[in-house]
Structure formats: structure tokens, C-alpha cells
Coordinates of C-alpha atoms in Angstrom, one line a residue:
X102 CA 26.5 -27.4 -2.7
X103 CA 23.8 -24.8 -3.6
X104 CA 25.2 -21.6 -1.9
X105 CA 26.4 -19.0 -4.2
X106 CA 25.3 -20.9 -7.3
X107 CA 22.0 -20.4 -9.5
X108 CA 20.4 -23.0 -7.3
X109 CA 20.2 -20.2 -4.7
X110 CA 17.2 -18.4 -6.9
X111 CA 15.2 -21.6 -6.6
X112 CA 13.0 -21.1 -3.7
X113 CA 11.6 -17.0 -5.0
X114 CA 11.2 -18.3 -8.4
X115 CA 9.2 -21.3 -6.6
X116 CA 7.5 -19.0 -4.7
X117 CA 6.6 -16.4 -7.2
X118 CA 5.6 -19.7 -9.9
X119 CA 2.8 -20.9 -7.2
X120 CA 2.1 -18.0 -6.0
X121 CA 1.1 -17.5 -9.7
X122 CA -0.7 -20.9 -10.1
X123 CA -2.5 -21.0 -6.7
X124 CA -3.5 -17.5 -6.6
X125 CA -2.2 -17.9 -3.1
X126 CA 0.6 -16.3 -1.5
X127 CA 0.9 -17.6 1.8
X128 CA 1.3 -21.1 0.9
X129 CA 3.6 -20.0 -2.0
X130 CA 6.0 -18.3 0.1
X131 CA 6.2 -21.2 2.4
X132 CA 6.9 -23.9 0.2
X133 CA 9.6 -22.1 -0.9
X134 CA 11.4 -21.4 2.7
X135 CA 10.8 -25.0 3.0
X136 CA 12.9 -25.9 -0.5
X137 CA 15.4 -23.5 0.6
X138 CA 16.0 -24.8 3.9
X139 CA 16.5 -28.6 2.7
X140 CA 18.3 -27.4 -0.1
X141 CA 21.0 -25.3 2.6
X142 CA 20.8 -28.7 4.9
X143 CA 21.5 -30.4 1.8
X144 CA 18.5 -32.4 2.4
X145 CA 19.0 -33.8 6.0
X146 CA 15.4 -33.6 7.6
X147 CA 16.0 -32.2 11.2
X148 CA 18.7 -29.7 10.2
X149 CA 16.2 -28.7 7.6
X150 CA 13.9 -28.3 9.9
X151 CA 16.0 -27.0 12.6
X152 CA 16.9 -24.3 9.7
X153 CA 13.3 -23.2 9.1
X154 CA 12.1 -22.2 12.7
X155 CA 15.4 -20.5 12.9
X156 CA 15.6 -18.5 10.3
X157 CA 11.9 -17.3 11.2
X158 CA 12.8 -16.8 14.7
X159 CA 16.2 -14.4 13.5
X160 CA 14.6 -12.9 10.2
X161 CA 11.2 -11.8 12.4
X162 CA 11.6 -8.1 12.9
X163 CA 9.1 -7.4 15.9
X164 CA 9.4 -4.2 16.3
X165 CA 7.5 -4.0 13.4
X166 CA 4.8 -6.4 14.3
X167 CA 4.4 -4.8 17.3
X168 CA 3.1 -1.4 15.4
X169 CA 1.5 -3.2 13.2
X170 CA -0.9 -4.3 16.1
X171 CA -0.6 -1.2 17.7
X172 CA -1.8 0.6 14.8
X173 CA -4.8 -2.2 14.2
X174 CA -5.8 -1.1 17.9
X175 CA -6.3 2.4 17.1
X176 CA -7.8 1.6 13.5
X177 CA -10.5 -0.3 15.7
X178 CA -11.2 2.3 18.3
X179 CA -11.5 5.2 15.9
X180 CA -13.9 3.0 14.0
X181 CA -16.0 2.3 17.2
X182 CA -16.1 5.7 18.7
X183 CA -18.1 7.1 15.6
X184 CA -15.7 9.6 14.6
X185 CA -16.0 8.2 10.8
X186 CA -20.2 8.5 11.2
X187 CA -19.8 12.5 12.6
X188 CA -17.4 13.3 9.8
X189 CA -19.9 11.7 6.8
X190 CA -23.1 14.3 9.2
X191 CA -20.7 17.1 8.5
X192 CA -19.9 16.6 5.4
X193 CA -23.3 16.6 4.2
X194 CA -23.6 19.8 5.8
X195 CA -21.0 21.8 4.3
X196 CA -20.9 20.0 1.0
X197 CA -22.9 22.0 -1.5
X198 CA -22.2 20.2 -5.2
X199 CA -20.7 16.9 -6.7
X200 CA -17.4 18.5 -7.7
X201 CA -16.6 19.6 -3.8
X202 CA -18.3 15.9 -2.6
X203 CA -15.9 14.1 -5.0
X204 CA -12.5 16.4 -3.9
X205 CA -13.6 15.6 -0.3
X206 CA -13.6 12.1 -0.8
X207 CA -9.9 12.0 -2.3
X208 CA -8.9 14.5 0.5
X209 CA -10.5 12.0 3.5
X210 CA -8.8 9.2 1.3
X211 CA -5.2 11.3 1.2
X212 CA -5.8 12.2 4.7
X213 CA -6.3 8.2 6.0
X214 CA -2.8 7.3 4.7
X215 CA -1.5 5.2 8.3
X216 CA -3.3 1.8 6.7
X217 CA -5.0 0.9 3.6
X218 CA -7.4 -1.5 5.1
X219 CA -8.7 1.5 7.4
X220 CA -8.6 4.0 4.5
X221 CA -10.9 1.9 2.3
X222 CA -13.7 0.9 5.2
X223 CA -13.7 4.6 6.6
X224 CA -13.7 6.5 3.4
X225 CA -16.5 4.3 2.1
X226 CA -18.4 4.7 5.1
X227 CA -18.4 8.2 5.3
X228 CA -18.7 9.8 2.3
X229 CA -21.0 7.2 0.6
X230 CA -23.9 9.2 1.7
X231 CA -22.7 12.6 0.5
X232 CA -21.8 10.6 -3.1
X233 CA -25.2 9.4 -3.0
X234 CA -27.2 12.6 -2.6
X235 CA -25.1 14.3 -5.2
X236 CA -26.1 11.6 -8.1
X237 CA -22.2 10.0 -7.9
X238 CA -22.2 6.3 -9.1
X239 CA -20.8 3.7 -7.0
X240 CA -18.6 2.7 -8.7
X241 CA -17.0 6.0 -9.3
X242 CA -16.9 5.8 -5.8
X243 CA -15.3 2.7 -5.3
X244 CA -12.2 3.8 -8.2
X245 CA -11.8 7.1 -5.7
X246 CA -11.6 4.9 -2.4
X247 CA -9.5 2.7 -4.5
X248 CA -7.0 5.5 -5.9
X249 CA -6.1 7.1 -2.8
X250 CA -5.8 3.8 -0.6
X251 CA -2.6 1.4 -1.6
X252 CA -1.0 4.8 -3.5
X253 CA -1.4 6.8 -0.8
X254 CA -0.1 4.2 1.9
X255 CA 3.5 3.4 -0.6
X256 CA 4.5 7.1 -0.7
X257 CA 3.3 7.8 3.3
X258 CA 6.5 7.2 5.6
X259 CA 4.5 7.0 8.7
X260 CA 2.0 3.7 7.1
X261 CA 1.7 0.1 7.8
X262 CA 3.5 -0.1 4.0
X263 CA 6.4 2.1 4.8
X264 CA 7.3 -0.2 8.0
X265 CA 7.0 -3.6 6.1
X266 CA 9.1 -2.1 3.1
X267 CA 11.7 -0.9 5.8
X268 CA 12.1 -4.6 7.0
X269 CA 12.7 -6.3 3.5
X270 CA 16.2 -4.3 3.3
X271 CA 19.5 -6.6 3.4
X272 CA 21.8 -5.9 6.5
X273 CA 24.9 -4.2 5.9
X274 CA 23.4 -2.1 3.1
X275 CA 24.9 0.7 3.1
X276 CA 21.8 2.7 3.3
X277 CA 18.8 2.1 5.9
X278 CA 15.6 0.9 5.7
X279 CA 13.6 4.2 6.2
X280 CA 16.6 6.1 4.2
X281 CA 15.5 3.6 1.1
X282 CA 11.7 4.0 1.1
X283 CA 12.2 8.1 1.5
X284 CA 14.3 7.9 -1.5
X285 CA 11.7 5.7 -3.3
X286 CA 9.1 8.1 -3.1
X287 CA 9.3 10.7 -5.4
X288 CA 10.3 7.7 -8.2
X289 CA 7.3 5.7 -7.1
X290 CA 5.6 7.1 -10.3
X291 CA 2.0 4.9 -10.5
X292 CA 1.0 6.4 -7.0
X293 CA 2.0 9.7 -7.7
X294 CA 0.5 10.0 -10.7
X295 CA -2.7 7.9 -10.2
X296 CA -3.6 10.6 -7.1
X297 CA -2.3 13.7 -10.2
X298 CA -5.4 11.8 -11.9
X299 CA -7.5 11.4 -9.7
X300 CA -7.4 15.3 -9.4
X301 CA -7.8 15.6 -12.8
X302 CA -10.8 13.8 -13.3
X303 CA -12.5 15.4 -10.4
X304 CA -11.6 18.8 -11.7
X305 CA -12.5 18.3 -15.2
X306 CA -15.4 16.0 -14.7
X307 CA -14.0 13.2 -17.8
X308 CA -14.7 9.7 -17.6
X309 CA -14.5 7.4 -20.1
X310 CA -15.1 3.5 -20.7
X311 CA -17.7 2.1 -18.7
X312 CA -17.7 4.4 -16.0
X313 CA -18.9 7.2 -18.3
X314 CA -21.9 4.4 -18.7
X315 CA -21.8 4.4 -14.7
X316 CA -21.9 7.9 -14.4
X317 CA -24.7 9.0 -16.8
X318 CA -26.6 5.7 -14.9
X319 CA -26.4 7.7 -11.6
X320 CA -27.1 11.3 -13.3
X321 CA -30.0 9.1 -14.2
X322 CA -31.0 7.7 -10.7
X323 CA -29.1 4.5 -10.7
X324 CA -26.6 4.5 -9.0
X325 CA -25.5 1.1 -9.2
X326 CA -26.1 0.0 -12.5
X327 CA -26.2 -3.7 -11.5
X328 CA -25.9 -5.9 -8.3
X329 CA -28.2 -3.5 -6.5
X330 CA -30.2 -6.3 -4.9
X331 CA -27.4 -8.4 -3.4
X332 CA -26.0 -5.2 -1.8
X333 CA -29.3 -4.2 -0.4
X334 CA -29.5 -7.7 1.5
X335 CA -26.0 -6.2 3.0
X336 CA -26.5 -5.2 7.1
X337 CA -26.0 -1.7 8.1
X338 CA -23.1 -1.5 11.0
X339 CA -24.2 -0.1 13.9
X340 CA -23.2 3.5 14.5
X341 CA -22.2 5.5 17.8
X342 CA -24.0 8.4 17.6
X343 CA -21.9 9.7 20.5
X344 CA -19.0 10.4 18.5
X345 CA -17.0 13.6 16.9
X346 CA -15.4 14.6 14.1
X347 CA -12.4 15.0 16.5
X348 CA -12.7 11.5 17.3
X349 CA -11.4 10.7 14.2
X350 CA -9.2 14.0 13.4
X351 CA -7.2 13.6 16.2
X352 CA -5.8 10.5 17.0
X353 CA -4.3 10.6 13.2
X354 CA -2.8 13.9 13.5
X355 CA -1.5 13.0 17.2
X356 CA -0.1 9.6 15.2
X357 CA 1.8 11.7 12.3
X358 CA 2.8 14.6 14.6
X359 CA 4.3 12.1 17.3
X360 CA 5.8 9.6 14.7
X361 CA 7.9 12.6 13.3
X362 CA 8.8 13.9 16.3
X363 CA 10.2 11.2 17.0
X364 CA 11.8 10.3 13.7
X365 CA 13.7 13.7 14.3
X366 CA 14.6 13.3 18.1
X367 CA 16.2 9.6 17.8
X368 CA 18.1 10.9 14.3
X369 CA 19.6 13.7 16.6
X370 CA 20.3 10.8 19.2
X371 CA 22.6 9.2 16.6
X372 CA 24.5 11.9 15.7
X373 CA 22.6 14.4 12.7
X374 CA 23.0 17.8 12.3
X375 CA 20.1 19.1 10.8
X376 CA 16.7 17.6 10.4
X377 CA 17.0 16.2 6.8
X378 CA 19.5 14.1 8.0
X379 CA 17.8 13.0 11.5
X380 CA 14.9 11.8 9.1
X381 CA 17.5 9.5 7.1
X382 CA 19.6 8.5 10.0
X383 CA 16.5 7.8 12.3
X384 CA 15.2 4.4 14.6
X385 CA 11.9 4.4 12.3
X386 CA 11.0 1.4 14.1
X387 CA 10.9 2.9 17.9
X388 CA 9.8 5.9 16.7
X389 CA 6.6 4.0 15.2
X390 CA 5.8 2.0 18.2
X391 CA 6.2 5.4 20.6
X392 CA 3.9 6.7 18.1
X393 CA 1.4 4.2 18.2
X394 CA 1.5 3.7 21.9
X395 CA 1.5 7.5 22.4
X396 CA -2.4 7.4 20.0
X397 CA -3.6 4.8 22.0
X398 CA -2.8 6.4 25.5
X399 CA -4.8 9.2 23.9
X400 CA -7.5 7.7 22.9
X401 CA -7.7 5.6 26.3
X402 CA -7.6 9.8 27.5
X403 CA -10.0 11.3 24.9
X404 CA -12.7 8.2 24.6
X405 CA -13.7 6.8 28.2
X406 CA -14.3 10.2 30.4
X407 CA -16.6 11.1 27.6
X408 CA -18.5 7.7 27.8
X409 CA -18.1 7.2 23.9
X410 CA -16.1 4.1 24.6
X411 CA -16.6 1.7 27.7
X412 CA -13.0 0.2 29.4
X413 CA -14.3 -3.0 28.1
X414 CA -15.0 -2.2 24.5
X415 CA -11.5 -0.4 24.8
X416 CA -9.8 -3.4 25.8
X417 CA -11.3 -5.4 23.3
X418 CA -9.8 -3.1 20.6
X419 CA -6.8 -4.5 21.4
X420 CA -8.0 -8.4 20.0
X421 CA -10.1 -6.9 17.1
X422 CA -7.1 -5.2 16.1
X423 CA -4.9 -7.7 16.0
X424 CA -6.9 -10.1 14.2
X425 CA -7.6 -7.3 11.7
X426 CA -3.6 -7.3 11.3
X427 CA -3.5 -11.2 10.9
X428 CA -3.0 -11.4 7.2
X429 CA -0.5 -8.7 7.2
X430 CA 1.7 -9.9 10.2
X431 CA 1.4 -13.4 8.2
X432 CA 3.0 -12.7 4.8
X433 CA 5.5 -10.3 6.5
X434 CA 6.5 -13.7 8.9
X435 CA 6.9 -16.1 6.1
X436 CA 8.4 -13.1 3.6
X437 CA 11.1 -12.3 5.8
X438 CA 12.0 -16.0 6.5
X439 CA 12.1 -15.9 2.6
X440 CA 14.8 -13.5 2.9
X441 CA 16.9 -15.5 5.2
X442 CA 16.6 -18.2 3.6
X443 CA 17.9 -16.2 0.3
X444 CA 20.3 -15.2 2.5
X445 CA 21.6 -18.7 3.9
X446 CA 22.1 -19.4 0.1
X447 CA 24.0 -16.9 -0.5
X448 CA 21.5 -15.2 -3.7
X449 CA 23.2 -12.0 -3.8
X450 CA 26.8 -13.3 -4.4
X451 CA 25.4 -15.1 -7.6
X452 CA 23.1 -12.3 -8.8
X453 CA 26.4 -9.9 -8.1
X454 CA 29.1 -13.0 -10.2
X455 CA 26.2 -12.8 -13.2
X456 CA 25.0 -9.7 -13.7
X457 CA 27.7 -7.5 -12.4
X458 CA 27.6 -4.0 -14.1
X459 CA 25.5 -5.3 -16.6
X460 CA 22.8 -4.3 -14.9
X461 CA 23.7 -1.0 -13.4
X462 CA 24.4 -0.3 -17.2
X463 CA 21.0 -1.6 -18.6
X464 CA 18.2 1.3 -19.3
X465 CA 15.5 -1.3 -19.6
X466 CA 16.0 -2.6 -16.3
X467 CA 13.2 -0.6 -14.2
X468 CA 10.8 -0.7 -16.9
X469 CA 10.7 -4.6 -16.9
X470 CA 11.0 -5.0 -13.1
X471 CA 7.9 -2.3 -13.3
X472 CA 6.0 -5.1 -15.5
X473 CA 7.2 -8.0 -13.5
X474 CA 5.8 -6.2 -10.3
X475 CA 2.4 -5.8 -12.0
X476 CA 1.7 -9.2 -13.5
X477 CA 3.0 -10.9 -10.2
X478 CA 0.5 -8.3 -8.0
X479 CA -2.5 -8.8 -10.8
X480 CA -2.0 -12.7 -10.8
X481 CA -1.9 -12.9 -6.5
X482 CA -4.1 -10.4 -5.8
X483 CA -0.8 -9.3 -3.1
X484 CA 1.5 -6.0 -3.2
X485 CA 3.4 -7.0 -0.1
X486 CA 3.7 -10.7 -0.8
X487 CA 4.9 -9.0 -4.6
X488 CA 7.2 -6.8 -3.4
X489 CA 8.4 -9.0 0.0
X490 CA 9.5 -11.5 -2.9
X491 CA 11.4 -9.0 -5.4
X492 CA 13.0 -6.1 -3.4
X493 CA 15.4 -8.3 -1.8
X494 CA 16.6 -9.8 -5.4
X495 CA 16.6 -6.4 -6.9
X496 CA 18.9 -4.6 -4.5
X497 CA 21.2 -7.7 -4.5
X498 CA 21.3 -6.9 -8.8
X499 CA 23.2 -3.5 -8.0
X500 CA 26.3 -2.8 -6.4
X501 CA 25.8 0.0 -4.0
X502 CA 29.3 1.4 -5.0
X503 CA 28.6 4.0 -8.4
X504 CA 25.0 2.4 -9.0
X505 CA 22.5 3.8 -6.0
X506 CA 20.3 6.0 -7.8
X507 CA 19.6 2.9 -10.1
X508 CA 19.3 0.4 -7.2
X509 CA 16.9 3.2 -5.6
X510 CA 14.7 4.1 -9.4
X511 CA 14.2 -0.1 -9.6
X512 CA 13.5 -0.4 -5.9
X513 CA 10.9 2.3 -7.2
X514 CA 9.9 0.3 -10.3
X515 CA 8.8 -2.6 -7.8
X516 CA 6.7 -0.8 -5.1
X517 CA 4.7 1.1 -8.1
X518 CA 4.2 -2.2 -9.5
X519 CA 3.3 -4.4 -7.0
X520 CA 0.8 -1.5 -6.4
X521 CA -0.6 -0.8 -9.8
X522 CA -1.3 -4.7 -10.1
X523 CA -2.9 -5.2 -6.7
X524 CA -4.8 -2.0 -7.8
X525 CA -6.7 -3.6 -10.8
X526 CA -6.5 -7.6 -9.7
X527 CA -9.8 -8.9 -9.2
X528 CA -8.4 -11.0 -6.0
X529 CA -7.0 -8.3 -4.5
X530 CA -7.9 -7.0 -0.8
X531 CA -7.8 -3.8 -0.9
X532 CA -10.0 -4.3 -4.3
X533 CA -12.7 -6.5 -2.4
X534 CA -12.5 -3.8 0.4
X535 CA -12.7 -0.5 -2.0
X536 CA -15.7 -2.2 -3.1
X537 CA -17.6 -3.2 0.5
X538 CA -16.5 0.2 1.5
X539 CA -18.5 2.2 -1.4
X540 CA -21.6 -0.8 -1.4
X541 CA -20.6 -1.4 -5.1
X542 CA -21.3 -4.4 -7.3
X543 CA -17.3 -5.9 -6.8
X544 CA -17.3 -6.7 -10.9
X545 CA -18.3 -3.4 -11.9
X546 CA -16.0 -1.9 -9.9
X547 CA -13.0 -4.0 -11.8
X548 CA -14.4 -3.4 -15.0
X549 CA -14.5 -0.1 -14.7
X550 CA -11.4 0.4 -12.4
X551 CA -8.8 -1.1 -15.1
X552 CA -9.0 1.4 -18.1
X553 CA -8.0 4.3 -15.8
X554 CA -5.3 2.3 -14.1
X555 CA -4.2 0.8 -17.4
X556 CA -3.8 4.7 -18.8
X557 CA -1.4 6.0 -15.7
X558 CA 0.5 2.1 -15.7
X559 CA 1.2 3.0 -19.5
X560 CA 2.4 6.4 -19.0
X561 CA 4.9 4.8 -16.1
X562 CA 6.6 2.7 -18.9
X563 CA 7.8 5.4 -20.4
X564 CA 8.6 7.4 -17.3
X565 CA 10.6 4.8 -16.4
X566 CA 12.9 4.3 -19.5
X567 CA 13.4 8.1 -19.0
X568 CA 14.0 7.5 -15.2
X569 CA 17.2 5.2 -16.0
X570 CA 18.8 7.4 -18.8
X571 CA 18.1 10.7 -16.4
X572 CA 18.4 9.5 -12.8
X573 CA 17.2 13.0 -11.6
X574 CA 13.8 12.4 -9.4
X575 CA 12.2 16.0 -10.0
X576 CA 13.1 16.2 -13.8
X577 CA 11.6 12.5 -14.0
X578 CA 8.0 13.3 -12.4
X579 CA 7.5 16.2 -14.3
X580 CA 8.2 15.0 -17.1
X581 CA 6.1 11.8 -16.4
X582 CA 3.1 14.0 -15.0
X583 CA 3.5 16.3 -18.1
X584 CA 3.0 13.2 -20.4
X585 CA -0.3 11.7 -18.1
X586 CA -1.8 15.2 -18.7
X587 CA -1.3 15.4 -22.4
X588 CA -2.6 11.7 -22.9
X589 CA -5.6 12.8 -20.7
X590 CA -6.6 16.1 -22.3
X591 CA -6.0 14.3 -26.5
X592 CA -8.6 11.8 -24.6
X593 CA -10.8 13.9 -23.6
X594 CA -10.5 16.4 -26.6
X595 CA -11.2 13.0 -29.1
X596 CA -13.8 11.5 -26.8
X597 CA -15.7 14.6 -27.2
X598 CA -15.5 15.1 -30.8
X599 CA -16.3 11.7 -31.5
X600 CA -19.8 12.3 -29.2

């Protein structure tokens, strides 16, 4: 009765309307597998409910959950053998001015790209004393730590975001999961060009709105500007003064290194014949988990004979980091039963019947998905719940045949969304986290936050119109980067004349 017809788009738009409402997305999404399953057991209670643990049970990728605990392990052990406190000692000592302590902070933040979670705590942690001594405000801080978590993790293929993108992919596509995201990358225009920004504000030393205020605060002495009393109440963590830089240096680079050796050997197991095509044709899944459990065997290695970890405190890494994972493995679960339920009703043979080339032929089409991504991210406070819901509803708007680049620029369109809203919502995570992480008032940090995300998220619009009429990545980003960098320097030019 519902299959195939408009009924099918019921339970996302369900989803995404109290997801909206409740400011909640776990709940959101499943009410709406809930809808969808009565509505494909055309509303006969046990089938309904036979459908729903079913279609969780089929949809659950857990090779994928399995990394994602995997990786909360090592997040956990590299945060407990003090490798984080002996980089911030170091740091200190080779760090001689603000400009150098501020580029070091985006480079610890660029190099931290495996999980966003871990990139905000660590990079706080670390480099919060070195921002201090050289007169950096928190909450300039807190926008850094911000700017080079979620936007770094979207465009890294070895992150806890690249493996829950890869699993959102319809089978039979005629491209794969990892194949997509790669391809996604250089169009995913708010992370690119919020890190190009980053940079240039570092380099140049311009702020503007309220964290200009900020920043002549801390030239001042204060470096909060307010809340400085209910952070000071805050306790200190405990730090392991046995630990190394290398404790934190090297299980990342051993995860990368083994994750693309990986990536290369299993896409010469299926057949490629040089190494660009191993990458697209790889098991990104396998390769992951070898990854991960190749870290952690390391770590087990590198931690205990040097007594900076006990067996016990090792093995308890394992629980800490799966309940750090918890929220993550959670709206993946009920997003990909989402899916399946989509796919039970049938929502890409409707979306195909309506739209049809339509939509390959529209110009618009990225730009508003772009818009639709942000609002949905800024009202839940969630990029994966934001783009769990709409990836699978935009590649079904394409057909593959003639119309890839477009399905791949508006696959784009919703990952830089979803992250640019979750980047400037109040409820977000990684928001909440940015601003633990750098001990900064969480308000200031969103007040000052939003006018620099709002300038690159403006400059996206327009890079994505030109995206859909040129469809040719490296004549897109420069183009886009070119115009981010003129809008920036006519600030700062003004700005200055008007002072």
C-alpha cells in the first residue's frame, strides 16, 4: 500500500520534524523506524514488530562498530598514558611567541583527525597552557579546537566519520562506500575552507566581532572575559607524569600508516592495478579494524614494559572506551535501521518516478541540500544523525547513469552542512566538548564562534551554485578559496579603516 508511493518519505521527514522539535535525535530516529515498520506491515502489530528488530539486525554493519570501539580503546589509553600532558611540557619549551603557539594548536588539532571527541579533549588539554602563557583568550582557543575537530574528521578517510559515512551508502550502488567519501572530499567546501581560515587568521592576526573583544581582554590579562569563576570550581584530571611525547605520536601514526597499508593491500587483493585504484576498490572496513587492532597490540607493547600503564588499567580501556563510543554506536544503530526501513518502502523508486532528471538538471540543488544540512545540524545539535537522515534520500535523487559528479557535489553539500551546523549549534557535542577542552565559558564560545563560521558557510553558497554549473573539484576549490580570501582581506582592510 505505501511501497513506492510518497508515503515512503514519511518516517525521514518524521524523523527530521522531531528531531527538530525535541532537539533530540535518538528518539527522533526511532519513532520513525517504528512508523515505517507499521506502515510496511500495513499496521499488523507483531509483523511490525517482527519488521523492526529485523531490519536492525540486517542493516547493523558491525564491522564498523567494532572500530568504532576499537578506536575508543586506543582514544582512552593514549589519554591515560600521559602522552597528551608530555606534548603540552614540550611545547612550552620550544614555543617562543603567540603566532607559533596558535599554528601549533591547529597543527596538534589537524594532526588528531582519527575522532573528533579525542581531538577536542586532547588539543584542549595540551595546548591550553602554552595559549595561556602567551596572552591567547579562551575562547579563541575554544573556535581553534573547534575548527580543526568535526572539519578535520569529514575530510580524514581513516576517522570515526569516514567509517559511519561509508555505511550510510545504498547496496548495489554502483560506487562504494569508501570510493564515495574519497570523492566527497575535495567538494566538501566548509571544512576545507574553515581550516584555509583558520590559517589565515593565525597568520594575519584579524579577529573581528566579539572575539576581537576577547582578544584585547586577554592582551589585557583576562583571559576569559566572563564565567571565570564557574570554570575555576572545575577539577584538574590527574596526569601521568610517566608519559612521552611518543606516547601519543605513535600510536596515531602506527593507526594511519597501518590503515593505508592495508587500504592498498586488500584493493590489490580484489584485482587493482595501481594504488589509486586499490584505495577506491578497497575493504575499508577490514582494513580499519586490522588497523585498530594492530594500535592496540602496540600500545599493549609500548605501554606495560615501561610501567606507564598497569595490565589492569589497560584492560579497563577497553570498557571506558566503549562507553566513550556509546552515543555514536547509538545513532549509527537506529540510523541505519532508518535506512532499511527506507529501503523496505521502497523511497528511492518514488524519489527516482518524481524527480527523474529534473534534478540531475537543477543548479540549485547542492546549494539548498547545503542549507537544509545546516538548519537540521544547528536545530539537533547532530552531524551524523543530520547526515545519517539525508545521504540516503539524496543519492536515491540521482541516477548514477550520466549524473555522478552531481550525486557526489550534493553528497558533498550534506556532509559540509551537517558539519557547519553542528559547528555553530549551541547543543552540539563537539561544541560542549571544544569548550571543556579549552576551560571556556560555553556561551562565549558560541557567541563568538558563529560570525566566523557564518563568513566561510556564506562563501560555500556560492561555491556551491558554481560547483553544479562547473562540476570540476579543483577549479571549484580555488575558486571558492579565492573568494573566502578576498571577503577576508575587504574585512580586514574596512575593519581597520573604520578603527
Amino acid at each position: 500500500m505505501f511501497t513506492g508511493t510518497i508515503w515512503s518519505l514519511l518516517p525521514p521527514i518524521l524523523a527530521i520534524m522531531l528531531a527538530l522539535i525535541t532537539k533530540e535525535v535518538y528518539s527522533s530516529l526511532f519513532v520513525g523506524i517504528v512508523v515505517g515498520s507499521f506502515m510496511y506491515a500495513q499496521f499488523h502489530p507483531w509483523t511490525a514488530f517482527t519488521v523492526i528488530f529485523d531490519t536492525i539486525k540486517d542493516s547493523m554493519n558491525i564491522n564498523i562498530l567494532f572500530f568504532l570501539v576499537m578506536l575508543g580503546m586506543i582514544v582512552v589509553l593514549m589519554s591515560r598514558s600521559g602522552g597528551s600532558a608530555a606534548y603540552g611540557k614540550w611545547a612550552i619549551s620550544k614555543i617562543k611567541n603567540k603566532k607559533v603557539a596558535l599554528l601549533a594548536t591547529m597543527g596538534l588539532g589537524v594532526l588528531i583527525f582519527v575522532d573528533d571527541y579525542f581531538n577536542c579533549l586532547t588539543v584542549g588539554s595540551v595546548m591550553r597552557p602554552v595559549t595561556d602563557r602567551y596572552k591567547v583568550s579562551r575562547a579563541k582557543l575554544a573556535y581553534i579546537i573547534d575548527a580543526t575537530a568535526a572539519p578535520v574528521c569529514i575530510i580524514a578517510p581513516i576517522s570515526s566519520w569516514a567509517a559511519a559515512v561509508n555505511s550510510y551508502v545504498p547496496k548495489g550502488s554502483s560506487l562504494t562506500g569508501f570510493s564515495l567519501f574519497l570523492r566527497t572530499i575535495p567538494y566538501n567546501l566548509y571544512a576545507i575552507l574553515t581550516l584555509l581560515m583558520v590559517f589565515y587568521l593565525i597568520l594575519t592576526g584579524f579577529d573581528f566581532g566579539l572575539m576581537k573583544k576577547h582578544e584585547i581582554n586577554a592582551e589585557r590579562g583576562d583571559l576569559f572575559t566572563s564565567g571565570e569563576d564557574a570554570l575555576k570550581e572545575e577539577k584538574q584530571e590527574e596526569v601521568n607524569e610517566k608519559g612521552r611525547v611518543a606516547d601519543l605520536v605513535l600510536p596515531v601514526v602506527l593507526l594511519i600508516v597501518s590503515a593505508i597499508g592495508a587500504m592498498i593491500y586488500t584493493g590489490y587483493l580484489g584485482g587493482a592495478t595501481n594504488v589509486v585504484a586499490a584505495f577506491s576498490g578497497c575493504d575499508s572496513e577490514r582494513s580499519l579494524i586490522f588497523a585498530g587492532l594492530v594500535t592496540i597490540l602496540f600500545c599493549l607493547i609500548w605501554y606495560l614494559p615501561r610501567k606507564v600503564l598497569n595490565f589492569a588499567d589497560f584492560m579497563e580501556s577497553f570498557v571506558e572506551g566503549f562507553r566513550l563510543m556509546v552515543p555514536a554506536m547509538a545513532i549509527l544503530t537506529f540510523a541505519w535501521a532508518l535506512k532499511g526501513i527506507g529501503d523496505h518502502l521502497e523511497i528511492s523508486t518514488f524519489v527516482k518516478s518524481v524527480v527523474g532528471q529534473n534534478a540531475s538538471a537543477s543548479m540549485f540543488i547542492p546549494m539548498i541540500i547545503f542549507i537544509i544540512a545546516i538548519f537540521l545540524a544547528f536545530s539537533t545539535g547532530t552531524s551524523w544523525g543530520t547526515f545519517a537522515i539525508l545521504v540516503p534520500i539524496v543519492i536515491a535523487m540521482f541516477p548514477e547513469q550520466g549524473h555522478m559528479e552531481m550525486m557526489i557535489i550534493s553528497v558533498s553539500a550534506v556532509l559540509a552542512g551537517a558539519v557547519c551546523g553542528d559547528h555553530v549549534s549551541p547543543i552540539s557535542d563537539t561544541t560542549v566538548m571544544s569548550s571543556a577542552g579549552a576551560q571556556c565559558n560555553h556561551m562565549n564560545h558560541v557567541s563568538t564562534q558563529l560570525p566566523y563560521a557564518a563568513v566561510v558557510a556564506a562563501v560555500c553558497v556560492v561555491g556551491y551554485i558554481l560547483a553544479a554549473f562547473i562540476q570540476i573539484w579543483w577549479v571549484v576549490l580555488i575558486l571558492s578559496a579565492a573568494i573566502l580570501l578576498a571577503v577576508l582581506t575587504a574585512m580586514r582592510i574596512w575593519l581597520q579603516k573604520k578603527a
